[in-house]
Short mmCIF file of C-alpha atoms in Angstrom, two decimals:
data_model
loop_
_atom_site.label_atom_id
_atom_site.label_comp_id
_atom_site.label_asym_id
_atom_site.label_seq_id
_atom_site.Cartn_x
_atom_site.Cartn_y
_atom_site.Cartn_z
CA UNK O 789 -20.02 -12.80 -4.31
CA UNK O 790 -23.51 -11.47 -4.28
CA UNK O 791 -26.20 -13.27 -2.54
CA UNK O 792 -26.32 -17.37 -4.46
CA UNK O 793 -23.00 -17.27 -5.94
CA UNK O 794 -21.41 -20.35 -6.58
CA UNK O 795 -18.46 -21.25 -8.34
CA UNK O 796 -18.45 -22.72 -12.67
CA UNK O 797 -16.20 -25.22 -14.16
CA UNK O 798 -15.44 -25.84 -17.14
CA UNK O 799 -18.26 -23.60 -19.03
CA UNK O 800 -18.50 -21.16 -22.14
CA UNK O 801 -20.21 -17.61 -21.40
CA UNK O 802 -22.26 -16.00 -24.43
CA UNK O 803 -23.76 -12.45 -23.77
CA UNK O 804 -25.17 -9.77 -26.70
CA UNK O 805 -27.04 -6.93 -26.63
CA UNK O 806 -29.88 -4.50 -28.88
CA UNK O 807 -29.29 -0.81 -27.73
CA UNK O 808 -31.56 2.21 -29.58
CA UNK O 809 -31.07 5.11 -28.16
CA UNK O 810 -31.94 9.19 -28.61
CA UNK O 811 -31.22 13.10 -27.09
CA UNK O 812 -34.96 14.18 -26.05
CA UNK O 813 -33.49 18.03 -26.99
CA UNK O 814 -32.18 21.19 -25.05
CA UNK O 815 -35.34 21.61 -23.10
CA UNK O 816 -35.74 18.47 -21.78
CA UNK O 817 -33.02 17.62 -18.40
CA UNK O 818 -31.48 14.46 -20.23
CA UNK O 819 -29.11 14.14 -21.98
CA UNK O 820 -29.52 11.07 -23.49
CA UNK O 821 -31.71 7.54 -23.13
CA UNK O 822 -31.31 4.04 -24.01
CA UNK O 823 -33.72 1.22 -24.76
CA UNK O 824 -31.29 -1.98 -24.33
CA UNK O 825 -31.65 -5.50 -24.60
CA UNK O 826 -29.47 -8.16 -23.07
CA UNK O 827 -28.62 -12.05 -23.07
CA UNK O 828 -26.44 -13.79 -21.38
CA UNK O 829 -26.10 -17.93 -21.32
CA UNK O 830 -23.79 -20.15 -19.48
CA UNK O 831 -23.15 -23.67 -20.79
CA UNK O 832 -21.33 -26.65 -19.47
CA UNK O 833 -19.28 -27.70 -22.01
CA UNK O 834 -18.99 -31.76 -21.64
CA UNK O 835 -22.89 -31.71 -21.28
CA UNK O 836 -23.44 -29.27 -23.96
CA UNK O 837 -26.47 -27.73 -21.27
CA UNK O 838 -27.25 -24.69 -20.24
CA UNK O 839 -26.33 -23.86 -16.62
CA UNK O 840 -27.80 -20.22 -16.47
CA UNK O 841 -29.37 -18.07 -18.65
CA UNK O 842 -30.86 -14.60 -18.53
CA UNK O 843 -32.81 -12.42 -20.57
CA UNK O 844 -33.02 -8.71 -19.55
CA UNK O 845 -34.67 -5.54 -20.87
CA UNK O 846 -33.89 -1.74 -19.51
CA UNK O 847 -34.32 1.75 -19.76
CA UNK O 848 -30.84 3.39 -19.32
CA UNK O 849 -31.06 7.37 -18.59
CA UNK O 850 -28.22 10.02 -18.35
CA UNK O 851 -29.00 13.69 -17.15
CA UNK O 852 -27.11 17.11 -17.59
CA UNK O 853 -26.55 17.17 -14.18
CA UNK O 854 -24.55 13.89 -14.40
CA UNK O 855 -27.27 11.79 -12.66
CA UNK O 856 -27.55 8.56 -14.22
CA UNK O 857 -29.42 5.10 -13.82
CA UNK O 858 -31.39 2.52 -15.52
CA UNK O 859 -34.80 0.22 -14.14
CA UNK O 860 -35.49 -3.03 -15.97
CA UNK O 861 -36.52 -6.69 -15.75
CA UNK O 862 -35.00 -9.56 -15.89
CA UNK O 863 -35.98 -13.19 -17.02
CA UNK O 864 -33.70 -16.01 -15.41
CA UNK O 865 -33.11 -19.54 -15.48
CA UNK O 866 -31.09 -21.56 -13.66
CA UNK O 867 -29.97 -25.05 -13.66
CA UNK O 868 -28.38 -26.20 -10.09
CA UNK O 869 -26.68 -29.94 -10.47
CA UNK O 870 -26.22 -29.87 -6.33
CA UNK O 871 -27.44 -28.08 -3.68
CA UNK O 872 -25.71 -25.53 -2.36
CA UNK O 873 -26.02 -23.48 0.96
CA UNK O 874 -27.10 -19.93 1.61
CA UNK O 875 -26.79 -19.93 5.09
CA UNK O 876 -26.45 -22.46 7.73
CA UNK O 877 -30.22 -23.23 7.75
CA UNK O 878 -31.61 -22.47 4.05
CA UNK O 879 -29.96 -23.79 1.11
CA UNK O 880 -31.05 -24.11 -3.21
CA UNK O 881 -32.11 -27.75 -4.07
CA UNK O 882 -30.61 -29.12 -7.22
CA UNK O 883 -33.27 -28.92 -10.25
CA UNK O 884 -34.42 -26.17 -12.66
CA UNK O 885 -35.96 -22.54 -12.03
CA UNK O 886 -37.20 -19.91 -13.84
CA UNK O 887 -38.09 -16.43 -11.83
CA UNK O 888 -38.14 -12.98 -12.84
CA UNK O 889 -36.55 -9.56 -10.83
CA UNK O 890 -37.06 -6.36 -11.46
CA UNK O 891 -33.99 -4.23 -11.14
CA UNK O 892 -32.84 -0.46 -10.59
CA UNK O 893 -29.03 1.00 -10.90
CA UNK O 894 -28.81 4.67 -9.13
CA UNK O 895 -25.57 6.97 -9.44
CA UNK O 896 -24.99 10.21 -8.50
CA UNK O 897 -22.52 12.19 -10.76
CA UNK O 898 -19.20 11.53 -9.72
CA UNK O 899 -17.84 15.07 -10.36
CA UNK O 900 -19.28 15.64 -6.98
CA UNK O 901 -17.75 15.88 -3.92
CA UNK O 902 -19.84 13.23 -1.89
CA UNK O 903 -21.41 10.47 -4.14
CA UNK O 904 -24.53 7.75 -3.58
CA UNK O 905 -25.04 5.19 -5.87
CA UNK O 906 -28.36 2.82 -4.74
CA UNK O 907 -28.97 -1.21 -6.07
CA UNK O 908 -32.23 -2.47 -5.44
CA UNK O 909 -33.27 -6.46 -6.61
CA UNK O 910 -36.86 -7.52 -6.05
CA UNK O 911 -39.01 -10.22 -7.32
CA UNK O 912 -38.47 -14.27 -7.83
CA UNK O 913 -35.85 -16.08 -6.39
CA UNK O 914 -34.91 -20.31 -7.62
CA UNK O 915 -37.98 -20.92 -5.55
CA UNK O 916 -39.05 -18.24 -3.44
CA UNK O 917 -38.49 -14.57 -3.80
CA UNK O 918 -35.76 -12.25 -2.85
CA UNK O 919 -34.93 -8.37 -2.38
CA UNK O 920 -32.41 -6.98 -1.94
CA UNK O 921 -30.73 -3.70 -1.34
CA UNK O 922 -27.67 -1.79 -1.58
CA UNK O 923 -26.55 1.48 -0.38
CA UNK O 924 -23.03 2.82 -1.16
CA UNK O 925 -21.78 6.28 -0.28
CA UNK O 926 -18.63 8.00 -1.39
CA UNK O 927 -17.09 11.02 -0.12
CA UNK O 928 -13.81 12.41 -1.61
CA UNK O 929 -11.86 14.98 0.93
CA UNK O 930 -9.92 17.27 -1.56
CA UNK O 931 -7.38 15.22 -3.22
CA UNK O 932 -5.98 13.25 -0.92
CA UNK O 933 -8.43 11.12 0.94
CA UNK O 934 -11.47 9.05 -0.52
CA UNK O 935 -13.56 7.31 1.53
CA UNK O 936 -16.54 4.99 0.93
CA UNK O 937 -19.61 2.79 2.82
CA UNK O 938 -21.36 -0.10 1.48
CA UNK O 939 -24.12 -1.68 3.09
CA UNK O 940 -26.42 -4.42 1.59
CA UNK O 941 -29.50 -5.99 2.91
CA UNK O 942 -31.12 -9.37 1.92
CA UNK O 943 -34.13 -10.77 2.51
CA UNK O 944 -34.98 -14.09 0.99
CA UNK O 945 -37.76 -15.78 1.72
CA UNK O 946 -39.22 -19.70 0.61
CA UNK O 947 -42.53 -19.83 1.26
CA UNK O 948 -43.42 -23.59 0.13
CA UNK O 949 -40.72 -24.69 2.01
CA UNK O 950 -40.58 -22.31 5.08
CA UNK O 951 -37.42 -21.36 5.07
CA UNK O 952 -36.41 -17.81 4.88
CA UNK O 953 -33.65 -16.17 5.89
CA UNK O 954 -31.77 -12.25 6.00
CA UNK O 955 -28.01 -10.92 4.75
CA UNK O 956 -26.67 -7.90 5.99
CA UNK O 957 -22.86 -6.73 4.47
CA UNK O 958 -21.27 -3.70 5.39
CA UNK O 959 -18.18 -2.63 3.58
CA UNK O 960 -15.60 -0.23 4.72
CA UNK O 961 -12.86 1.30 2.16
CA UNK O 962 -10.54 4.15 2.30
CA UNK O 963 -7.56 5.48 0.87
CA UNK O 964 -5.12 8.17 2.26
CA UNK O 965 -2.56 9.36 -0.41
CA UNK O 966 0.30 11.13 2.26
CA UNK O 967 2.45 12.02 -1.08
CA UNK O 968 3.17 10.80 -4.59
CA UNK O 969 5.41 8.39 -3.01
CA UNK O 970 3.30 7.09 0.17
CA UNK O 971 -0.57 5.80 0.40
CA UNK O 972 -2.28 3.69 2.82
CA UNK O 973 -5.54 1.83 1.65
CA UNK O 974 -8.01 -0.41 4.13
CA UNK O 975 -10.82 -2.65 3.03
CA UNK O 976 -13.18 -3.94 6.11
CA UNK O 977 -16.10 -6.09 5.47
CA UNK O 978 -18.58 -7.42 7.76
CA UNK O 979 -21.02 -10.30 6.63
CA UNK O 980 -23.63 -12.04 9.03
CA UNK O 981 -23.92 -14.81 7.17
CA UNK O 982 -20.79 -15.45 7.63
CA UNK O 983 -20.58 -14.22 11.05
CA UNK O 984 -16.98 -12.81 10.41
CA UNK O 985 -14.83 -9.59 9.94
CA UNK O 986 -12.28 -9.05 7.49
CA UNK O 987 -10.10 -6.48 7.16
CA UNK O 988 -7.37 -5.60 4.35
CA UNK O 989 -4.72 -2.73 5.20
CA UNK O 990 -1.71 -1.86 2.63
CA UNK O 991 1.03 0.20 3.03
CA UNK O 992 2.64 1.30 -0.77
CA UNK O 993 5.70 2.88 -1.21
CA UNK O 994 6.51 3.90 -4.33
CA UNK O 995 10.13 5.59 -4.91
CA UNK O 996 10.14 6.10 -8.85
CA UNK O 997 7.86 4.38 -11.58
CA UNK O 998 8.42 0.57 -11.44
CA UNK O 999 9.50 -0.09 -7.82
CA UNK O 1000 6.82 -0.70 -5.23
CA UNK O 1001 7.05 -1.86 -1.52
CA UNK O 1002 3.61 -2.87 -0.37
CA UNK O 1003 3.11 -4.35 3.57
CA UNK O 1004 0.13 -5.50 3.90
CA UNK O 1005 -1.84 -7.01 6.83
CA UNK O 1006 -5.07 -9.23 6.47
CA UNK O 1007 -7.31 -10.68 9.17
CA UNK O 1008 -10.00 -12.52 9.79
CA UNK O 1009 -12.40 -12.80 12.46
CA UNK O 1010 -15.31 -14.57 13.95
CA UNK O 1011 -17.91 -12.10 15.66
CA UNK O 1012 -19.82 -15.63 16.45
CA UNK O 1013 -18.09 -15.91 20.28
#
C-alpha cells in the first residue's frame, strides 16, 4: 500500500469519469490524446458521511513509438476519524483535510526489451506536504527470464507541527521459466519506515492443465538490529 494507507470497513464506493479525446493526425508523433475528469467518493455506510473524495483533471497521451503517460492535478478531501501513524514519530491527527497534488505517470513502450515506468506526486498531504517519486525499470531477457526493480522515495513535511519523515521502498521481482512445466518467481521488498525486508519465493510445477504443485518460502527480516 502507498504511504498513508488506512483500512476501511462498511463503506460504499462511487466513481465516474468523462473523457474527450482526439486523433492529432498523420504528421503528429501522437496516436491519440484525451482530456479526462475523474471523481471518486468513499461513503461510510452507518453514518452516511463522506470518508474520502478525489476530483482529478488529467491529460493522457499515447505516442506512435509506444511511449504513453499522463499529467494532471488532483484535489482530495479526507475525513480522518482517528489518528493513524505514518512512522514511529509522525502521525496524521483526526480531522477534516483538503489538499491538492500534481501527478504524472510516464511509461515506455511495452514492446521493448527494457522498460521504464516513472510516477511522481507533489503537493499537499493532509496538514503538510508530500513529494513521492517512483522508478520501475523492467528487463525482459529473452522469453524465459524477466527482471524488475522498483524504488519509491517519499518525503513528507508537516511544518506547523515541526514533524517530517522520509520513507524509502525498494522492490525486486524476477521470473525464470525453465520450461512450460517449471518456473521460479521471487519478490523481495525493503521498507525503511518498517525497517524490514520481506521475501516471497515460489517454485511452480505444472505437469498438465489444472494440476499445479507450489513450493513457497516466505521470510520477514528486521533490519533494525
